[in-house]
mmCIF file of C-alpha atoms and ligand atoms in Angstrom:
data_model
loop_
_atom_site.group_PDB
_atom_site.id
_atom_site.type_symbol
_atom_site.label_atom_id
_atom_site.label_comp_id
_atom_site.label_asym_id
_atom_site.label_seq_id
_atom_site.Cartn_x
_atom_site.Cartn_y
_atom_site.Cartn_z
ATOM 1 C CA MET A 7 16.579 -14.012 6.085
ATOM 2 C CA ASN A 8 13.348 -13.830 8.089
ATOM 3 C CA THR A 9 10.090 -12.330 7.013
ATOM 4 C CA GLY A 10 7.398 -11.198 9.270
ATOM 5 C CA ILE A 11 3.699 -11.817 8.572
ATOM 6 C CA VAL A 12 1.556 -9.540 10.643
ATOM 7 C CA TYR A 13 -2.027 -11.007 11.139
ATOM 8 C CA ASP A 14 -4.595 -11.527 13.761
ATOM 9 C CA PRO A 15 -8.370 -12.768 13.579
ATOM 10 C CA ILE A 16 -9.297 -9.279 14.871
ATOM 11 C CA TYR A 17 -9.023 -8.145 11.350
ATOM 12 C CA LEU A 18 -12.034 -10.180 10.407
ATOM 13 C CA GLU A 19 -14.123 -8.327 12.895
ATOM 14 C CA HIS A 20 -14.573 -5.309 10.628
ATOM 15 C CA ARG A 21 -17.637 -6.862 9.055
ATOM 16 C CA ILE A 22 -19.561 -4.579 6.737
ATOM 17 C CA GLY A 23 -22.193 -6.847 5.213
ATOM 18 C CA VAL A 24 -22.262 -7.530 1.441
ATOM 19 C CA HIS A 25 -19.246 -5.553 0.305
ATOM 20 C CA VAL A 26 -16.149 -6.087 -1.891
ATOM 21 C CA GLU A 27 -13.840 -5.129 0.937
ATOM 22 C CA SER A 28 -14.924 -8.181 2.844
ATOM 23 C CA HIS A 29 -13.313 -10.094 5.723
ATOM 24 C CA GLU A 30 -13.334 -13.092 3.245
ATOM 25 C CA ARG A 31 -10.390 -11.390 1.489
ATOM 26 C CA LEU A 32 -8.074 -12.184 4.513
ATOM 27 C CA ILE A 33 -9.572 -15.560 5.069
ATOM 28 C CA GLY A 34 -8.684 -16.306 1.386
ATOM 29 C CA ILE A 35 -5.075 -15.233 1.943
ATOM 30 C CA MET A 36 -4.587 -17.038 5.260
ATOM 31 C CA ASP A 37 -6.124 -20.303 4.036
ATOM 32 C CA PHE A 38 -3.870 -20.283 1.044
ATOM 33 C CA LEU A 39 -0.707 -19.530 3.205
ATOM 34 C CA GLU A 40 -1.810 -22.509 5.376
ATOM 35 C CA GLU A 41 -2.406 -24.755 2.319
ATOM 36 C CA LYS A 42 1.213 -23.738 1.244
ATOM 37 C CA LYS A 43 2.508 -24.318 4.755
ATOM 38 C CA VAL A 44 4.121 -20.838 4.835
ATOM 39 C CA LEU A 45 3.594 -20.351 8.535
ATOM 40 C CA GLU A 46 5.247 -23.742 9.190
ATOM 41 C CA ASN A 47 8.390 -22.479 7.603
ATOM 42 C CA PRO A 48 10.741 -21.255 10.143
ATOM 43 C CA ASP A 49 11.920 -18.499 7.739
ATOM 44 C CA PHE A 50 8.522 -16.797 8.410
ATOM 45 C CA LYS A 51 7.442 -15.325 11.723
ATOM 46 C CA LEU A 52 4.012 -14.487 12.701
ATOM 47 C CA ILE A 53 3.656 -11.131 14.311
ATOM 48 C CA SER A 54 0.716 -10.150 16.416
ATOM 49 C CA PRO A 55 -0.675 -6.707 16.178
ATOM 50 C CA ARG A 56 -1.138 -4.144 19.028
ATOM 51 C CA ALA A 57 -3.729 -1.345 19.172
ATOM 52 C CA ALA A 58 -2.122 1.948 18.026
ATOM 53 C CA THR A 59 -2.519 4.827 20.425
ATOM 54 C CA ILE A 60 -4.743 7.753 19.708
ATOM 55 C CA GLU A 61 -1.750 9.974 19.786
ATOM 56 C CA GLN A 62 -0.307 7.861 16.959
ATOM 57 C CA ILE A 63 -3.581 8.102 14.962
ATOM 58 C CA ARG A 64 -3.295 11.890 15.396
ATOM 59 C CA TYR A 65 0.022 11.917 13.686
ATOM 60 C CA VAL A 66 -2.021 12.159 10.402
ATOM 61 C CA HIS A 67 -5.727 12.582 11.273
ATOM 62 C CA GLN A 68 -7.821 15.267 12.799
ATOM 63 C CA GLU A 69 -9.471 14.668 16.076
ATOM 64 C CA SER A 70 -12.900 15.061 14.346
ATOM 65 C CA LEU A 71 -12.098 12.129 12.159
ATOM 66 C CA ILE A 72 -11.086 9.834 15.029
ATOM 67 C CA ASN A 73 -14.090 10.808 16.991
ATOM 68 C CA GLU A 74 -16.351 10.213 13.965
ATOM 69 C CA VAL A 75 -15.103 6.616 13.551
ATOM 70 C CA LYS A 76 -15.439 5.943 17.278
ATOM 71 C CA GLU A 77 -18.965 7.393 17.552
ATOM 72 C CA VAL A 78 -20.322 5.791 14.439
ATOM 73 C CA SER A 79 -18.997 2.364 15.517
ATOM 74 C CA GLU A 80 -20.809 3.021 18.822
ATOM 75 C CA VAL A 81 -24.089 3.777 16.856
ATOM 76 C CA ALA A 82 -23.508 0.510 14.853
ATOM 77 C CA ARG A 83 -23.205 -1.336 18.141
ATOM 78 C CA ILE A 84 -26.265 0.150 19.765
ATOM 79 C CA THR A 85 -28.486 -0.183 16.733
ATOM 80 C CA GLY A 86 -27.102 -3.428 15.506
ATOM 81 C CA HIS A 87 -26.898 -1.990 11.959
ATOM 82 C CA ILE A 88 -23.969 -1.105 9.644
ATOM 83 C CA GLN A 89 -23.412 2.539 9.358
ATOM 84 C CA ASN A 90 -21.907 4.512 6.464
ATOM 85 C CA LEU A 91 -19.201 7.143 6.549
ATOM 86 C CA ASP A 92 -19.516 7.856 2.810
ATOM 87 C CA MET A 93 -21.073 6.067 -0.227
ATOM 88 C CA ASP A 94 -18.757 3.158 -0.026
ATOM 89 C CA THR A 95 -17.132 3.286 3.430
ATOM 90 C CA ALA A 96 -19.013 1.261 6.001
ATOM 91 C CA VAL A 97 -18.618 0.824 9.803
ATOM 92 C CA CYS A 98 -19.764 -1.806 12.114
ATOM 93 C CA ALA A 99 -19.598 -2.113 15.842
ATOM 94 C CA LYS A 100 -15.938 -3.301 15.734
ATOM 95 C CA THR A 101 -14.542 -1.024 13.080
ATOM 96 C CA TYR A 102 -12.995 1.454 15.418
ATOM 97 C CA GLU A 103 -11.138 -1.154 17.529
ATOM 98 C CA THR A 104 -10.151 -3.055 14.418
ATOM 99 C CA SER A 105 -8.807 -0.047 12.815
ATOM 100 C CA LEU A 106 -6.532 0.716 15.749
ATOM 101 C CA TYR A 107 -5.145 -2.732 15.363
ATOM 102 C CA SER A 108 -4.753 -2.313 11.734
ATOM 103 C CA VAL A 109 -2.536 0.698 12.207
ATOM 104 C CA GLY A 110 -0.846 -1.053 15.196
ATOM 105 C CA GLY A 111 -0.158 -4.129 13.146
ATOM 106 C CA ASN A 112 1.965 -2.062 10.775
ATOM 107 C CA LEU A 113 3.749 -0.493 13.708
ATOM 108 C CA ASN A 114 4.573 -3.965 15.214
ATOM 109 C CA GLY A 115 5.795 -4.888 11.731
ATOM 110 C CA ILE A 116 8.157 -2.027 11.805
ATOM 111 C CA ASP A 117 9.329 -2.802 15.368
ATOM 112 C CA SER A 118 9.988 -6.446 14.370
ATOM 113 C CA ILE A 119 12.188 -5.219 11.545
ATOM 114 C CA LEU A 120 14.163 -2.749 13.680
ATOM 115 C CA ASN A 121 14.706 -5.135 16.612
ATOM 116 C CA GLY A 122 12.484 -8.350 16.333
ATOM 117 C CA GLY A 123 14.733 -10.480 14.183
ATOM 118 C CA VAL A 124 12.922 -10.037 10.820
ATOM 119 C CA THR A 125 14.462 -8.322 7.772
ATOM 120 C CA ASN A 126 11.132 -7.288 6.203
ATOM 121 C CA ALA A 127 7.389 -7.800 6.953
ATOM 122 C CA PHE A 128 3.971 -7.931 5.302
ATOM 123 C CA ALA A 129 1.082 -6.613 7.241
ATOM 124 C CA ILE A 130 -1.975 -8.538 6.292
ATOM 125 C CA VAL A 131 -4.423 -6.163 7.826
ATOM 126 C CA ARG A 132 -7.730 -4.474 7.226
ATOM 127 C CA PRO A 133 -9.524 -2.077 6.957
ATOM 128 C CA PRO A 134 -7.155 -0.527 4.453
ATOM 129 C CA GLY A 135 -6.066 3.049 4.571
ATOM 130 C CA HIS A 136 -4.621 4.860 1.544
ATOM 131 C CA HIS A 137 -7.814 6.777 0.595
ATOM 132 C CA SER A 138 -8.220 8.406 4.038
ATOM 133 C CA ASN A 139 -6.842 11.872 4.485
ATOM 134 C CA SER A 140 -6.468 14.037 7.579
ATOM 135 C CA TYR A 141 -10.178 14.814 7.786
ATOM 136 C CA LYS A 142 -12.144 12.205 5.808
ATOM 137 C CA CYS A 143 -12.433 8.499 5.579
ATOM 138 C CA ALA A 144 -13.039 7.279 2.136
ATOM 139 C CA GLY A 145 -12.942 4.391 -0.318
ATOM 140 C CA PHE A 146 -13.335 1.492 2.190
ATOM 141 C CA CYS A 147 -10.455 3.060 4.214
ATOM 142 C CA ILE A 148 -10.485 4.143 7.779
ATOM 143 C CA PHE A 149 -7.177 5.172 9.404
ATOM 144 C CA ASN A 150 -4.322 5.714 6.894
ATOM 145 C CA ASN A 151 -2.058 2.821 7.909
ATOM 146 C CA ILE A 152 0.924 3.614 5.783
ATOM 147 C CA ALA A 153 0.883 7.392 6.411
ATOM 148 C CA ILE A 154 0.907 6.681 10.165
ATOM 149 C CA ALA A 155 3.658 4.101 9.718
ATOM 150 C CA ALA A 156 5.800 6.715 7.897
ATOM 151 C CA GLU A 157 5.159 9.327 10.728
ATOM 152 C CA TYR A 158 6.017 6.654 13.294
ATOM 153 C CA LEU A 159 9.367 6.118 11.655
ATOM 154 C CA PHE A 160 9.945 9.906 11.718
ATOM 155 C CA ARG A 161 8.731 10.753 15.099
ATOM 156 C CA GLU A 162 9.497 7.736 17.263
ATOM 157 C CA LYS A 163 12.376 5.932 15.370
ATOM 158 C CA ASN A 164 14.346 8.862 14.247
ATOM 159 C CA PHE A 165 14.312 8.092 10.425
ATOM 160 C CA LYS A 166 14.932 11.169 8.213
ATOM 161 C CA ARG A 167 14.078 9.849 4.787
ATOM 162 C CA VAL A 168 11.257 7.351 4.018
ATOM 163 C CA ALA A 169 9.791 6.292 0.581
ATOM 164 C CA ILE A 170 6.308 4.997 0.157
ATOM 165 C CA ILE A 171 5.531 3.044 -2.985
ATOM 166 C CA ASP A 172 1.795 2.553 -3.557
ATOM 167 C CA TRP A 173 1.024 -0.034 -6.342
ATOM 168 C CA ASP A 174 -2.723 -0.349 -5.613
ATOM 169 C CA CYS A 175 -4.779 0.087 -8.661
ATOM 170 C CA HIS A 176 -6.515 3.262 -7.271
ATOM 171 C CA ALA A 177 -4.532 6.402 -6.596
ATOM 172 C CA GLY A 178 -3.572 6.712 -2.975
ATOM 173 C CA ASN A 179 -5.204 10.115 -2.580
ATOM 174 C CA GLY A 180 -5.368 10.110 1.192
ATOM 175 C CA THR A 181 -1.623 9.381 1.430
ATOM 176 C CA SER A 182 -0.945 12.109 -1.155
ATOM 177 C CA ASP A 183 -3.049 14.716 0.558
ATOM 178 C CA ILE A 184 -1.480 14.047 3.898
ATOM 179 C CA PHE A 185 2.018 14.345 2.490
ATOM 180 C CA TYR A 186 1.362 16.956 -0.157
ATOM 181 C CA ASP A 187 2.958 19.640 1.808
ATOM 182 C CA GLY A 188 5.631 17.278 3.141
ATOM 183 C CA SER A 189 6.082 16.121 6.746
ATOM 184 C CA GLU A 190 7.385 18.328 9.599
ATOM 185 C CA TYR A 191 9.335 15.443 10.970
ATOM 186 C CA GLY A 192 11.236 13.963 7.925
ATOM 187 C CA GLU A 193 11.448 13.854 4.069
ATOM 188 C CA LEU A 194 9.066 11.600 2.309
ATOM 189 C CA VAL A 195 8.763 10.601 -1.367
ATOM 190 C CA PHE A 196 5.548 9.099 -2.490
ATOM 191 C CA PHE A 197 5.615 7.035 -5.580
ATOM 192 C CA ASP A 198 2.051 6.292 -6.689
ATOM 193 C CA SER A 199 1.251 4.045 -9.714
ATOM 194 C CA HIS A 200 -2.425 3.578 -10.559
ATOM 195 C CA GLN A 201 -4.914 3.389 -13.284
ATOM 196 C CA ASP A 202 -5.434 6.862 -14.815
ATOM 197 C CA GLY A 203 -7.884 8.899 -12.551
ATOM 198 C CA ARG A 204 -9.838 9.824 -15.714
ATOM 199 C CA THR A 205 -11.029 6.222 -15.861
ATOM 200 C CA LEU A 206 -11.083 5.149 -12.193
ATOM 201 C CA TYR A 207 -12.010 6.192 -8.603
ATOM 202 C CA PRO A 208 -10.825 8.472 -6.958
ATOM 203 C CA GLY A 209 -10.099 10.480 -10.040
ATOM 204 C CA THR A 210 -6.809 11.869 -8.798
ATOM 205 C CA GLY A 211 -3.119 11.402 -9.121
ATOM 206 C CA PHE A 212 -2.095 13.227 -12.201
ATOM 207 C CA ILE A 213 1.507 13.908 -13.389
ATOM 208 C CA ASN A 214 1.463 17.603 -12.612
ATOM 209 C CA ASP A 215 0.361 16.942 -9.016
ATOM 210 C CA VAL A 216 3.854 17.038 -7.643
ATOM 211 C CA GLY A 217 3.350 18.413 -4.126
ATOM 212 C CA LYS A 218 4.103 21.805 -2.696
ATOM 213 C CA GLY A 219 6.194 23.591 -0.146
ATOM 214 C CA ALA A 220 8.474 21.001 1.565
ATOM 215 C CA GLY A 221 6.626 18.217 -0.391
ATOM 216 C CA GLU A 222 7.211 19.782 -3.814
ATOM 217 C CA GLY A 223 8.690 17.276 -6.189
ATOM 218 C CA LYS A 224 8.164 14.556 -3.759
ATOM 219 C CA ILE A 225 4.684 13.448 -4.899
ATOM 220 C CA ILE A 226 5.328 11.299 -7.939
ATOM 221 C CA ASN A 227 2.344 9.942 -9.781
ATOM 222 C CA PHE A 228 2.431 7.412 -12.481
ATOM 223 C CA PRO A 229 -1.107 7.218 -14.023
ATOM 224 C CA MET A 230 -1.533 4.184 -16.335
ATOM 225 C CA PRO A 231 -4.014 3.843 -19.096
ATOM 226 C CA PRO A 232 -6.389 0.917 -18.718
ATOM 227 C CA ARG A 233 -5.098 -2.496 -19.779
ATOM 228 C CA ALA A 234 -1.447 -1.662 -18.710
ATOM 229 C CA ALA A 235 0.093 -4.848 -17.724
ATOM 230 C CA ASP A 236 3.075 -6.104 -15.626
ATOM 231 C CA ASP A 237 5.663 -4.410 -17.814
ATOM 232 C CA ALA A 238 4.253 -0.764 -17.290
ATOM 233 C CA ASN A 239 5.500 -0.729 -13.640
ATOM 234 C CA ILE A 240 8.800 -2.181 -14.408
ATOM 235 C CA LEU A 241 9.249 0.812 -16.769
ATOM 236 C CA PHE A 242 8.193 3.199 -14.074
ATOM 237 C CA PHE A 243 10.673 1.525 -11.763
ATOM 238 C CA ASN A 244 13.592 1.711 -14.122
ATOM 239 C CA GLU A 245 12.899 5.272 -15.402
ATOM 240 C CA ILE A 246 11.585 7.064 -12.397
ATOM 241 C CA ILE A 247 11.775 5.194 -9.024
ATOM 242 C CA ALA A 248 15.424 3.855 -9.369
ATOM 243 C CA PRO A 249 17.008 7.216 -10.326
ATOM 244 C CA VAL A 250 14.995 9.277 -7.792
ATOM 245 C CA CYS A 251 15.948 6.835 -4.985
ATOM 246 C CA GLU A 252 19.587 6.983 -6.010
ATOM 247 C CA GLU A 253 19.377 10.716 -5.180
ATOM 248 C CA PHE A 254 16.970 10.539 -2.303
ATOM 249 C CA LYS A 255 18.524 7.548 -0.549
ATOM 250 C CA PRO A 256 15.556 6.259 1.534
ATOM 251 C CA GLU A 257 16.370 4.727 4.811
ATOM 252 C CA PHE A 258 13.062 2.728 4.897
ATOM 253 C CA ILE A 259 10.698 1.516 2.182
ATOM 254 C CA LEU A 260 6.917 1.341 2.955
ATOM 255 C CA ILE A 261 4.648 -0.222 0.296
ATOM 256 C CA SER A 262 0.883 0.181 0.025
ATOM 257 C CA ALA A 263 0.142 -3.053 -1.829
ATOM 258 C CA GLY A 264 -3.130 -3.499 -3.575
ATOM 259 C CA PHE A 265 -3.876 -6.473 -5.657
ATOM 260 C CA ASP A 266 -6.769 -4.932 -7.574
ATOM 261 C CA THR A 267 -4.412 -4.461 -10.611
ATOM 262 C CA HIS A 268 -5.091 -8.113 -11.519
ATOM 263 C CA TRP A 269 -6.606 -8.411 -14.969
ATOM 264 C CA THR A 270 -9.771 -10.178 -13.604
ATOM 265 C CA ASP A 271 -10.339 -7.649 -10.761
ATOM 266 C CA ARG A 272 -13.991 -6.615 -10.732
ATOM 267 C CA LEU A 273 -13.367 -2.927 -9.852
ATOM 268 C CA THR A 274 -10.703 -2.003 -12.210
ATOM 269 C CA ASN A 275 -9.429 -2.275 -15.818
ATOM 270 C CA MET A 276 -5.742 -3.138 -15.564
ATOM 271 C CA GLY A 277 -3.809 -6.066 -17.031
ATOM 272 C CA TRP A 278 -1.493 -7.490 -14.299
ATOM 273 C CA THR A 279 -0.829 -11.186 -13.567
ATOM 274 C CA TYR A 280 -0.669 -12.553 -10.012
ATOM 275 C CA GLN A 281 3.107 -12.692 -10.348
ATOM 276 C CA GLY A 282 3.150 -9.103 -11.461
ATOM 277 C CA PRO A 283 3.376 -7.482 -8.112
ATOM 278 C CA ALA A 284 6.136 -9.900 -6.899
ATOM 279 C CA ASN A 285 8.252 -9.185 -9.982
ATOM 280 C CA TYR A 286 7.825 -5.446 -9.252
ATOM 281 C CA LEU A 287 8.778 -6.149 -5.649
ATOM 282 C CA LYS A 288 11.950 -7.835 -6.818
ATOM 283 C CA LYS A 289 13.169 -4.613 -8.213
ATOM 284 C CA ILE A 290 12.086 -2.681 -5.022
ATOM 285 C CA LYS A 291 14.009 -5.203 -3.013
ATOM 286 C CA GLU A 292 17.220 -4.406 -4.978
ATOM 287 C CA LEU A 293 16.722 -0.801 -3.901
ATOM 288 C CA ALA A 294 16.219 -1.800 -0.293
ATOM 289 C CA ALA A 295 19.326 -3.811 -0.404
ATOM 290 C CA LYS A 296 21.175 -0.759 -1.600
ATOM 291 C CA TYR A 297 19.787 1.941 0.641
ATOM 292 C CA THR A 298 17.639 0.641 3.449
ATOM 293 C CA LYS A 299 19.464 -2.308 4.924
ATOM 294 C CA ASP A 300 16.701 -4.396 3.275
ATOM 295 C CA ARG A 301 14.117 -2.806 5.448
ATOM 296 C CA ILE A 302 10.646 -2.975 3.685
ATOM 297 C CA LEU A 303 7.240 -3.042 5.309
ATOM 298 C CA ILE A 304 4.330 -3.949 3.111
ATOM 299 C CA THR A 305 0.735 -3.047 4.019
ATOM 300 C CA LEU A 306 -2.316 -4.540 2.392
ATOM 301 C CA GLU A 307 -4.627 -2.177 0.631
ATOM 302 C CA GLY A 308 -7.249 -3.302 -1.970
ATOM 303 C CA GLY A 309 -7.729 -6.524 -4.060
ATOM 304 C CA TYR A 310 -11.077 -7.939 -4.743
ATOM 305 C CA GLU A 311 -10.599 -11.276 -6.568
ATOM 306 C CA ILE A 312 -9.933 -13.296 -3.545
ATOM 307 C CA ASP A 313 -8.211 -16.312 -5.056
ATOM 308 C CA LYS A 314 -5.953 -14.175 -7.246
ATOM 309 C CA GLN A 315 -5.028 -11.807 -4.373
ATOM 310 C CA ALA A 316 -4.114 -14.876 -2.239
ATOM 311 C CA LYS A 317 -1.585 -16.052 -4.954
ATOM 312 C CA ALA A 318 -0.264 -12.557 -5.414
ATOM 313 C CA VAL A 319 0.218 -12.165 -1.701
ATOM 314 C CA TYR A 320 1.979 -15.592 -1.424
ATOM 315 C CA ASN A 321 4.265 -14.615 -4.232
ATOM 316 C CA CYS A 322 5.295 -11.320 -2.585
ATOM 317 C CA LEU A 323 6.069 -13.261 0.590
ATOM 318 C CA GLN A 324 8.376 -15.602 -1.414
ATOM 319 C CA VAL A 325 10.176 -12.595 -2.888
ATOM 320 C CA LEU A 326 10.552 -10.899 0.565
ATOM 321 C CA ASN A 327 11.956 -14.113 1.782
ATOM 322 C CA ASN A 328 14.524 -14.273 -1.053
ATOM 323 C CA ASN A 329 12.732 -17.169 -2.746
ATOM 324 C CA ASN A 330 11.966 -16.329 -6.301
ATOM 325 C CA HIS A 331 9.995 -19.511 -7.036
ATOM 326 C CA LEU A 332 6.588 -17.975 -7.743
ATOM 327 C CA ILE A 333 3.204 -19.328 -8.670
ATOM 328 C CA GLU A 334 2.728 -18.092 -12.221
ATOM 329 C CA GLU A 335 -0.030 -17.630 -14.659
ATOM 330 C CA LYS A 336 0.366 -17.018 -18.417
ATOM 331 C CA SER A 337 2.478 -13.761 -18.768
ATOM 332 C CA ARG A 338 0.921 -10.642 -19.948
ATOM 333 C CA GLU A 339 2.499 -7.703 -21.484
ATOM 334 C CA SER A 340 0.763 -4.317 -22.355
ATOM 335 C CA GLU A 341 -0.530 -4.129 -25.934
ATOM 336 C CA ASN A 342 1.559 -1.868 -28.236
ATOM 337 C CA ASP A 343 -0.729 1.086 -28.148
ATOM 338 C CA VAL A 344 -0.803 1.100 -24.322
ATOM 339 C CA MET A 345 2.924 0.722 -24.041
ATOM 340 C CA ASN A 346 3.599 3.354 -26.738
ATOM 341 C CA TYR A 347 1.393 5.765 -24.853
ATOM 342 C CA ILE A 348 3.311 5.148 -21.581
ATOM 343 C CA SER A 349 6.789 5.381 -23.115
ATOM 344 C CA ASN A 350 6.075 8.327 -25.390
ATOM 345 C CA LYS A 351 3.739 10.432 -23.271
ATOM 346 C CA VAL A 352 3.488 9.396 -19.603
ATOM 347 C CA ILE A 353 7.258 8.867 -18.861
ATOM 348 C CA PRO A 354 8.562 11.914 -20.726
ATOM 349 C CA ASN A 355 5.795 14.138 -19.277
ATOM 350 C CA LEU A 356 6.494 12.841 -15.799
ATOM 351 C CA LYS A 357 10.258 13.291 -16.153
ATOM 352 C CA ASN A 358 9.585 16.881 -17.360
ATOM 353 C CA SER A 359 7.417 17.791 -14.359
ATOM 354 C CA LEU A 360 10.073 16.359 -12.032
ATOM 355 C CA LYS A 361 13.028 18.011 -13.669
ATOM 356 C CA PRO A 362 13.079 21.096 -11.389
ATOM 357 C CA TYR A 363 13.445 18.883 -8.291
ATOM 358 C CA TRP A 364 15.660 16.028 -9.236
ATOM 359 C CA ASN A 365 19.083 16.233 -10.918
ATOM 360 C CA CYS A 366 18.638 12.871 -12.544
ATOM 361 C CA PHE A 367 16.129 14.308 -14.937
HETATM 362 ZN ZN1 ZN B 429 -7.586 -0.117 -4.800
#
């Protein structure tokens, strides 16, 4: 089994000063992969990105957003100063170009899975995307990489059913907005686990937000109370994701992977270990084996403890490549009060709100 790793130094050129979403995040990952000799292993294949076309960016974004990113990058170039799109989303002279490559890296990852000799791929890209909706960049994100990847599968590769699983600690509000009414070109289910929006940015992603119109029942939020650990998402997988996918039968699985669920992450309050995402991915991989011919593309979203993120990404790459030998720290389980709340409140309420749309509930 071959696993693609999409990476290019162009992703370091989105440099936005002293900021948690720093280019150092990718340097940390790539240095660790080098130390572990991952790229020397013939089971892994380095994939270079391309720039996505403007038409592809338009699959999910309005012209005004695209122009704004382009123009503000140009202002940054002329003035030599970093510019801001909102309180926490910054732009430098290279942001527009880098963002086109961030999207295009994911598209090349998909192409390599479909006909480039890899079974699955991890796009180690930035800027991230899942907070940007059709008209507004937000939360360190520029173009919504994962949403464009889904539309690319629908519009250019003839896929009919795609699942996106977002395990970043923050709700993927941009992705949710984009697919809230469904897509004109295919069926999409969005599984979004995150720290409860009452306790964390962006303050969205509640159980009753299930989508509308063609998207109704297909936006599936799993808001977790602070301190929830690795076991919480396994429960979400077993109780919700697995039965829904059995009914939905996705043809491709896309993952918005954030590593800011780690218990030390400076922006969040969760309890995951750095083997947590990989163990969750093992379950997702079983689904992919059943329904998607093993096709999984992972894109990098957040993750702000550079050393922990590097280990977590390494672990996910091992799992993608059928090697379950992980780098592990002391395991963590959710405390009883947290797990009781999830088992007795969150999961039953979620099943209840999804009942009208899925026979499994
Ligand atoms: Zn995040």
